[in-house]
mmCIF file of C-alpha atoms in Angstrom:
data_model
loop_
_atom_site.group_PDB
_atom_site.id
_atom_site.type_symbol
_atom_site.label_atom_id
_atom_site.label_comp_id
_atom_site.label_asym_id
_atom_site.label_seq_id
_atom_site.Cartn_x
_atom_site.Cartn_y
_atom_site.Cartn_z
ATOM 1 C CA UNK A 1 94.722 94.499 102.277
ATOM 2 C CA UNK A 2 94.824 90.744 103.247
ATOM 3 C CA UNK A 3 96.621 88.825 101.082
ATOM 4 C CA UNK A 4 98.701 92.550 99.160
ATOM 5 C CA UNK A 5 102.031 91.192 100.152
ATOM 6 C CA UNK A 6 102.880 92.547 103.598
ATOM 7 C CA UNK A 7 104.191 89.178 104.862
ATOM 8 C CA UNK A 8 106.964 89.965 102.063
ATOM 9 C CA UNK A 9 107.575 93.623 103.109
ATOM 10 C CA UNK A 10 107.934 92.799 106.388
ATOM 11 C CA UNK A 11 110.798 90.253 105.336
ATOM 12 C CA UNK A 12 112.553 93.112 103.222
ATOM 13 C CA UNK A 13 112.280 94.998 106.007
ATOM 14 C CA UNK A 14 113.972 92.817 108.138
ATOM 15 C CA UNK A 15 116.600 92.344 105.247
ATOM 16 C CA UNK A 16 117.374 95.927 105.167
ATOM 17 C CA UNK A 17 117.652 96.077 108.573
ATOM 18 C CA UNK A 18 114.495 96.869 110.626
ATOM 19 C CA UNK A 19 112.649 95.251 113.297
ATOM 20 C CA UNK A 20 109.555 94.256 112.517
ATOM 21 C CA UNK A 21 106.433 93.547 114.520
ATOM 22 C CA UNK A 22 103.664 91.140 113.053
ATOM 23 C CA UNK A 23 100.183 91.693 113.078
ATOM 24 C CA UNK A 24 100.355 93.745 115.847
ATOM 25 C CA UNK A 25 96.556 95.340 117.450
ATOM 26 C CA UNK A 26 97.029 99.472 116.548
ATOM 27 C CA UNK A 27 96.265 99.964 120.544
ATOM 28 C CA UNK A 28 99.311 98.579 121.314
ATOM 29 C CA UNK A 29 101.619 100.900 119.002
ATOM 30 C CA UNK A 30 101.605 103.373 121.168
ATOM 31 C CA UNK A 31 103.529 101.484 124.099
ATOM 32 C CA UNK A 32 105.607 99.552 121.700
ATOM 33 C CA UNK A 33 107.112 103.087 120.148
ATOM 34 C CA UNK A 34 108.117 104.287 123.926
ATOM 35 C CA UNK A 35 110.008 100.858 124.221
ATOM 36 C CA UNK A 36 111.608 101.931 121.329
ATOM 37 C CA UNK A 37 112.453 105.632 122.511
ATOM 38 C CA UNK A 38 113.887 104.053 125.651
ATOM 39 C CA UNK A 39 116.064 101.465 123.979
ATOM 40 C CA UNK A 40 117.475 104.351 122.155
ATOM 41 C CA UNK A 41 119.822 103.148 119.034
ATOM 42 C CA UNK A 42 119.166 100.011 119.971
ATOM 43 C CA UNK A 43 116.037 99.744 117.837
ATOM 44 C CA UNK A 44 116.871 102.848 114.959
ATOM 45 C CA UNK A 45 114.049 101.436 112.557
ATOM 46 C CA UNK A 46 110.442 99.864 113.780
ATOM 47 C CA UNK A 47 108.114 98.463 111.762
ATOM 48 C CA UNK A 48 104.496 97.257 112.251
ATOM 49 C CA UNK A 49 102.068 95.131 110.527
ATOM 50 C CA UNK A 50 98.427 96.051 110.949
ATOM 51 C CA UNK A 51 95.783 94.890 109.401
ATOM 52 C CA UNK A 52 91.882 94.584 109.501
ATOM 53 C CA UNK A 53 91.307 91.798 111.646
ATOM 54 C CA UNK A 54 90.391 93.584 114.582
ATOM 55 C CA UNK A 55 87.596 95.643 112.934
ATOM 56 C CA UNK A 56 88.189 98.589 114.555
ATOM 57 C CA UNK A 57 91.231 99.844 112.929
ATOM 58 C CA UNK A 58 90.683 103.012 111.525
ATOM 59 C CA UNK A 59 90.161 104.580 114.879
ATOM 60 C CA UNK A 60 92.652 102.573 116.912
ATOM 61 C CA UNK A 61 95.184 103.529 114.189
ATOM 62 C CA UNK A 62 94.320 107.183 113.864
ATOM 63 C CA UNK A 63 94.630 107.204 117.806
ATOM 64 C CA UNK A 64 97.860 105.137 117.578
ATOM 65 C CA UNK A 65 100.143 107.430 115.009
ATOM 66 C CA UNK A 66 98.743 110.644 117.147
ATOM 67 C CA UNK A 67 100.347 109.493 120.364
ATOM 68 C CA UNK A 68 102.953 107.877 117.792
ATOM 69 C CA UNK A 69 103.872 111.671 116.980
ATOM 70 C CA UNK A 70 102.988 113.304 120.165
ATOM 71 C CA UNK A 71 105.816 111.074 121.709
ATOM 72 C CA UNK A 72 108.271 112.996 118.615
ATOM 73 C CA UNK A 73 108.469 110.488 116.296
ATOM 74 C CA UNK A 74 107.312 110.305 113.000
ATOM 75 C CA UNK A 75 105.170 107.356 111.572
ATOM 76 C CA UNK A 76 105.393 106.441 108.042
ATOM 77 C CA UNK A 77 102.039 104.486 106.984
ATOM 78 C CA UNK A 78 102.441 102.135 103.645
ATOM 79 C CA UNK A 79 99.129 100.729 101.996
ATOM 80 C CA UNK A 80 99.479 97.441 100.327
ATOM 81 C CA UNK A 81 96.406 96.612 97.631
ATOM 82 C CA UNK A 82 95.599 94.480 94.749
ATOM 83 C CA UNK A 83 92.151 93.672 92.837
ATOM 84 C CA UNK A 84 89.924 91.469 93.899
ATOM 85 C CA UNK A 85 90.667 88.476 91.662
ATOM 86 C CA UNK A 86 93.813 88.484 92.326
ATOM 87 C CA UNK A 87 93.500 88.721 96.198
ATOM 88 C CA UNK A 88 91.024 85.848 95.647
ATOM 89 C CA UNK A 89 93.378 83.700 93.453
ATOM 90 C CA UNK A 90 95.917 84.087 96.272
ATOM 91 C CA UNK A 91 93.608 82.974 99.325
ATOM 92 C CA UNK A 92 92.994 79.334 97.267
ATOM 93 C CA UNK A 93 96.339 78.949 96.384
ATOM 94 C CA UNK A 94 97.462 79.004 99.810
ATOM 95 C CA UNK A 95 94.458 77.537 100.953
ATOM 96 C CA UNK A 96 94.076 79.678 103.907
ATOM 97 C CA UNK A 97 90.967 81.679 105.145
ATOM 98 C CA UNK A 98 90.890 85.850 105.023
ATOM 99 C CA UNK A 99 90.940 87.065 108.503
ATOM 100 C CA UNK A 100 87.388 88.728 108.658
ATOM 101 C CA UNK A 101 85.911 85.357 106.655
ATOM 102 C CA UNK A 102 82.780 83.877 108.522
ATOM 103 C CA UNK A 103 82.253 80.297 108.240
ATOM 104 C CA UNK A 104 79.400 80.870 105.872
ATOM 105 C CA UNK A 105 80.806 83.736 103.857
ATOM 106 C CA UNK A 106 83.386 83.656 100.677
ATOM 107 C CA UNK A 107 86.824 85.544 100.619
ATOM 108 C CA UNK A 108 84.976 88.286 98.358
ATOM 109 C CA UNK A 109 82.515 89.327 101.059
ATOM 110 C CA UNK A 110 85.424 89.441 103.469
ATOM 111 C CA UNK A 111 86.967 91.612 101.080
ATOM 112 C CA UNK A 112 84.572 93.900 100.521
ATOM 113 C CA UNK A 113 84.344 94.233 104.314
ATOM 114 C CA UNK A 114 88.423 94.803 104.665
ATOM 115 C CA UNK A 115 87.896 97.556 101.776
ATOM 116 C CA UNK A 116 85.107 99.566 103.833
ATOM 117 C CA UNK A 117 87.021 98.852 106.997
ATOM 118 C CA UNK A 118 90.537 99.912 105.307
ATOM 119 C CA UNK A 119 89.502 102.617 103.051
ATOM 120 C CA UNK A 120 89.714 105.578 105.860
ATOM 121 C CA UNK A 121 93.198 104.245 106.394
ATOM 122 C CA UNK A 122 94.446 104.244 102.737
ATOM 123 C CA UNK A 123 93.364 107.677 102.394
ATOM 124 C CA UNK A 124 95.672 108.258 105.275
ATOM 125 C CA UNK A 125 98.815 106.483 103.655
ATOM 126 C CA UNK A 126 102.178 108.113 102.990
ATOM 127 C CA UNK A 127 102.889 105.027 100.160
ATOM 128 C CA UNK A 128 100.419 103.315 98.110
ATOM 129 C CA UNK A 129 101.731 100.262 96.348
ATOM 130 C CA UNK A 130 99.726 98.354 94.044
ATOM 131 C CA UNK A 131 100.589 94.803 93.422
ATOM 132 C CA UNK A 132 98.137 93.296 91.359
ATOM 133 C CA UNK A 133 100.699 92.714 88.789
ATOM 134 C CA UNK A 134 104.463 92.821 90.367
ATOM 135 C CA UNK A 135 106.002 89.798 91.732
ATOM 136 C CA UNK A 136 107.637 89.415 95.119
ATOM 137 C CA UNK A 137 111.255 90.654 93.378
ATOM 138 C CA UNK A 138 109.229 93.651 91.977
ATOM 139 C CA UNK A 139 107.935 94.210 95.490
ATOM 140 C CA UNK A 140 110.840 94.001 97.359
ATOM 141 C CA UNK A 141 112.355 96.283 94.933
ATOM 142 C CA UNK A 142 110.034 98.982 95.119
ATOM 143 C CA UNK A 143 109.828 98.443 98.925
ATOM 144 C CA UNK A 144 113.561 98.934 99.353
ATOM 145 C CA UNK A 145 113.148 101.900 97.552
ATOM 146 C CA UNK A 146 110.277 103.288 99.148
ATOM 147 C CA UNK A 147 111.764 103.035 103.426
ATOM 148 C CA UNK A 148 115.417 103.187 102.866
ATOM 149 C CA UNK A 149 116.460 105.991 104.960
ATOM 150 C CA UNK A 150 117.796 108.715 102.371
ATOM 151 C CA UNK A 151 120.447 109.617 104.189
ATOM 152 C CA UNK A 152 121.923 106.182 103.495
ATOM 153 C CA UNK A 153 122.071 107.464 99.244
ATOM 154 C CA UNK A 154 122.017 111.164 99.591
ATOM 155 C CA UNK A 155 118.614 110.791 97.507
ATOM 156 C CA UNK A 156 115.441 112.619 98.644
ATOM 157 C CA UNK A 157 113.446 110.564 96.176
ATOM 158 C CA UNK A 158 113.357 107.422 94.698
ATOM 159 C CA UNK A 159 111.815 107.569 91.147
ATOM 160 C CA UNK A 160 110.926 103.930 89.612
ATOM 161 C CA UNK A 161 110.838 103.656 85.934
ATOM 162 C CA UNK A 162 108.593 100.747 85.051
ATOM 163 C CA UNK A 163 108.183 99.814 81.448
ATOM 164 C CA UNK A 164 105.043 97.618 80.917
ATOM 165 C CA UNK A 165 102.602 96.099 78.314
ATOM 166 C CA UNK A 166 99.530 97.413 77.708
ATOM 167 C CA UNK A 167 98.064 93.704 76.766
ATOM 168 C CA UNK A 168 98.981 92.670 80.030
ATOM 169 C CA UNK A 169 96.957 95.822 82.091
ATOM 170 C CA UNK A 170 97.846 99.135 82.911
ATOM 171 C CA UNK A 171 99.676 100.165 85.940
ATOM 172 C CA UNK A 172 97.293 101.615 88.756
ATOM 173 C CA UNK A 173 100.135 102.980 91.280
ATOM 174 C CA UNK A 174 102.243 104.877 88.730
ATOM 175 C CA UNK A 175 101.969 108.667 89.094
ATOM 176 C CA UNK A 176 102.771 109.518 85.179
ATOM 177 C CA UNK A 177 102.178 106.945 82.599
ATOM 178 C CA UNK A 178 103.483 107.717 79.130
ATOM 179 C CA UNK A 179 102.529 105.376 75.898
ATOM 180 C CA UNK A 180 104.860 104.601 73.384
ATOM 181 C CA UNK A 181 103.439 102.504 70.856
ATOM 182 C CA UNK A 182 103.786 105.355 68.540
ATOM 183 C CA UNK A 183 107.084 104.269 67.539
ATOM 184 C CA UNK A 184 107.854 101.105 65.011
ATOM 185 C CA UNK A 185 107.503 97.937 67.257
ATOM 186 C CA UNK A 186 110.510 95.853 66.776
ATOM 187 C CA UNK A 187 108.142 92.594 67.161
ATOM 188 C CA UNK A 188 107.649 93.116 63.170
ATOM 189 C CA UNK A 189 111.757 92.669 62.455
ATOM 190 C CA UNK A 190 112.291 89.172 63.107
ATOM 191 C CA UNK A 191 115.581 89.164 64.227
ATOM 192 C CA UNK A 192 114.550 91.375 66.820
ATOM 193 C CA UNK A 193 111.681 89.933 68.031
ATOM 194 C CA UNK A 194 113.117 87.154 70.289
ATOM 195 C CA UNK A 195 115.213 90.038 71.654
ATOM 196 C CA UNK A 196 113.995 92.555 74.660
ATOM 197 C CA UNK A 197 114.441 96.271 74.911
ATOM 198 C CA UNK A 198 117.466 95.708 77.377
ATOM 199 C CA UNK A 199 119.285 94.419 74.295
ATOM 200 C CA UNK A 200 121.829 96.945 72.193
ATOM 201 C CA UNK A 201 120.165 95.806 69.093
ATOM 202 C CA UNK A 202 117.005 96.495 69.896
ATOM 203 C CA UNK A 203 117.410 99.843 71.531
ATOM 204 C CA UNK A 204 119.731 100.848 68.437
ATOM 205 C CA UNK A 205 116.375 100.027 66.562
ATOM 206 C CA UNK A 206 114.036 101.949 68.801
ATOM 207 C CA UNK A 207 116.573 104.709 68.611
ATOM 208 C CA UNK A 208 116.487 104.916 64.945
ATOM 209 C CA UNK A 209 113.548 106.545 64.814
ATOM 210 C CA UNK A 210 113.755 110.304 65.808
ATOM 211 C CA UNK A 211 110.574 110.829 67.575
ATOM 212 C CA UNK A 212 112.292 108.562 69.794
ATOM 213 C CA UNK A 213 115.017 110.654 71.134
ATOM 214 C CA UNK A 214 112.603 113.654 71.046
ATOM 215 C CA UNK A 215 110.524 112.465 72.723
ATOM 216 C CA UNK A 216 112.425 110.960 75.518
ATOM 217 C CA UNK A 217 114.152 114.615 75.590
ATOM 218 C CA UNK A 218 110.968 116.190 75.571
ATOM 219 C CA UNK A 219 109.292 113.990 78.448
ATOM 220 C CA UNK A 220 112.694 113.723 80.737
ATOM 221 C CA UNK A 221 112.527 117.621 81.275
ATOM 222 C CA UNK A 222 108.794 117.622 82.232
ATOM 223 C CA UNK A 223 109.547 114.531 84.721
ATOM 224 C CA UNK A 224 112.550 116.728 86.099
ATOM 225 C CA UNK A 225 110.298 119.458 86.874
ATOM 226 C CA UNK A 226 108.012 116.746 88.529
ATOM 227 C CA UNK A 227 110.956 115.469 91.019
ATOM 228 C CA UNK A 228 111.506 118.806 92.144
ATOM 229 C CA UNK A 229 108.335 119.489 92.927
ATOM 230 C CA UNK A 230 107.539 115.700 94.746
ATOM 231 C CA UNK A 231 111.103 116.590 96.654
ATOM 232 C CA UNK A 232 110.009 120.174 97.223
ATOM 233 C CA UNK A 233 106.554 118.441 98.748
ATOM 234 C CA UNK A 234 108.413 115.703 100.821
ATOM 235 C CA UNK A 235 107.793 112.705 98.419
ATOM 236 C CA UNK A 236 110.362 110.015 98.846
ATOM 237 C CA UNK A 237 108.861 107.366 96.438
ATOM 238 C CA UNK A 238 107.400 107.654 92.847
ATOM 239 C CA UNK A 239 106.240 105.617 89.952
ATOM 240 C CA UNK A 240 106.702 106.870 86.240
ATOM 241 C CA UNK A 241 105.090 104.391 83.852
ATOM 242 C CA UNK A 242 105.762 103.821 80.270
ATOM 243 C CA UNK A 243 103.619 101.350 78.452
ATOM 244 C CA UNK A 244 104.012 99.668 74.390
ATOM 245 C CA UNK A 245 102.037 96.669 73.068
ATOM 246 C CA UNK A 246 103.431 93.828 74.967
ATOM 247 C CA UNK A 247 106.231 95.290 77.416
ATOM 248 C CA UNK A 248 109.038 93.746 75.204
ATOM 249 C CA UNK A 249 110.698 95.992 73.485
ATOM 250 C CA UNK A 250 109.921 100.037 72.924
ATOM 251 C CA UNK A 251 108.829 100.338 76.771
ATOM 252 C CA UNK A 252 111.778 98.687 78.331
ATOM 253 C CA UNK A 253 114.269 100.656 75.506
ATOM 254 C CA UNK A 254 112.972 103.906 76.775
ATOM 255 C CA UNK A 255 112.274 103.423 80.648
ATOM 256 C CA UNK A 256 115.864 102.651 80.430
ATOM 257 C CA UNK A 257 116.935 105.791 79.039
ATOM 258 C CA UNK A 258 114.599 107.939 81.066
ATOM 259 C CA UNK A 259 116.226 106.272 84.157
ATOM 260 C CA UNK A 260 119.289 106.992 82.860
ATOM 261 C CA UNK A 261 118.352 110.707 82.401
ATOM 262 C CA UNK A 262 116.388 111.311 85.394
ATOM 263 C CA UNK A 263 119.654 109.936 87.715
ATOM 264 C CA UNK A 264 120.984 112.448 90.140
ATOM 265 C CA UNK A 265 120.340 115.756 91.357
ATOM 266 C CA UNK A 266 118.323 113.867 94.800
ATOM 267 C CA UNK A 267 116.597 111.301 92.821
ATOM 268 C CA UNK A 268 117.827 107.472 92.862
ATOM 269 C CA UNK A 269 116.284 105.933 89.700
ATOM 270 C CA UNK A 270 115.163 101.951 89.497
ATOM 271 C CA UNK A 271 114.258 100.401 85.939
ATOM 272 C CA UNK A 272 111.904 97.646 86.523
ATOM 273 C CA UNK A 273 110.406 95.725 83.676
ATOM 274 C CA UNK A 274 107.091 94.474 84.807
ATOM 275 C CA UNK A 275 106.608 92.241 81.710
ATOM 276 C CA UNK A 276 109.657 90.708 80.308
ATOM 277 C CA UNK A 277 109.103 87.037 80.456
ATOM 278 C CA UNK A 278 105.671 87.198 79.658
ATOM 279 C CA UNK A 279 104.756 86.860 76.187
#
């Protein structure tokens, strides 16, 4: 979607070493991946920005990856999204038009026009990442993550463990979401409540209570069991959610131990803390 972040994967991208095409018309991917196969290692990782602007996408695209795979490569498609507002908070602060806006329309019709236009091609995605609520660092990590080759880590999957407040929305892209707000919220110690979950203190605290350790025993086998399976499948990117009051304290406590758990055996881990900083 217009406006999801793709101008900041496609600068990851290049950071990581890729080269990246821009807004590129789908018809033209074809060609552009037999350049590729004739430069040989000159160009080991391609990237390509589509988007809806040409309004026939779907098709083109579908067409595209086919002779994309007849030619023996193998196309990885990542779907960018967000909600609404927030795509239409983005469009007036940069003060730029979407690409399908008419002159009398408003960014939401144009939306609502990408969305019909796109929605063939999400079904069709390999990656779905939401970013209504993650920043371009929470992006870029996820991204890195998600097309890192994993030969480069020995990993066949890349689990992220993102800790979040339920005050502040619930994930939409996470696979597993598990709530936590059945153990004692630090918040009501005072000491403790300028602290975050990342500190010793508070994770001591957290950690005092049994169910705590139980359940983060408990819920790390089940999530083991899951990895295997998404590795099993193919699945090189994953979201496991885990969600208290304001994202603070219990969350970020136990997505850290669960990454620390779930660590090895193919799976890369990454603890991200959607909303630290935000109370």
């Amino acid at each position: 979607m217009s406006g999801a972040g793709h101008s900041t994967v496609s600068n990851v991208l290049e950071d990581e070493g890729w080269f990246v095409v821009d807004n590129l018309p789908p018809q033209m991917l074809g060609p552009l991946a037999e350049l590729t196969i004739r430069a040989g290692g000159a160009v080991p990782r391609l990237a390509v920005a589509i988007d809806a602007r040409g309004r026939s996408v779907t098709p083109d695209l579908s067409r595209a990856l086919d002779d994309v795979r007849a030619k023996g490569l193998s196309p990885v498609v990542l779907f960018l999204d967000a909600s609404d507002p927030v795509l239409v908070r983005r469009f007036e602060g940069v003060r730029r038009p979407h690409p399908l806006q008419t002159s009398g329309g408003t960014v939401l019709d144009a939306l609502r026009e990408e969305r019909e236009l796109l929605e063939p091609v999400r079904e069709m995605a390999d990656i779905f990442i939401d970013t209504t609520d993650t920043n371009v660092h929470q992006l870029a990590a996820k991204v890195r993550a998600a097309m890192r080759p994993a030969g480069a880590t020995g990993a066949d999957l890349h689990l992220t463990v993102l800790s979040f407040g339920f005050k502040h929305g619930v994930p939409v892209d996470a696979e597993n979401l598990a709530d936590v707000r059945f153990l004692p919220n630090p918040h009501w110690v005072p000491e403790l409540r300028p602290r975050t979950g990342l500190d010793a203190e508070v994770a001591a605290h957290v950690f005092a209570d049994p169910a705590a350790e139980q359940f983060v025993d408990a819920y790390s086998r089940c999530l083991r069991i899951m990895t295997r399976g998404y590795r099993d499948e193919g699945k090189r990117f994953a979201v496991v959610a885990v969600g208290c009051t304001g994202g603070k304290h219990r969350s970020v406590a136990i997505a850290e131990q669960l990454a620390g758990r779930l660590s090895g055996d193919g799976v890369v881990t990454h603890a991200v803390h959607r909303d630290l900083g935000r109370e």
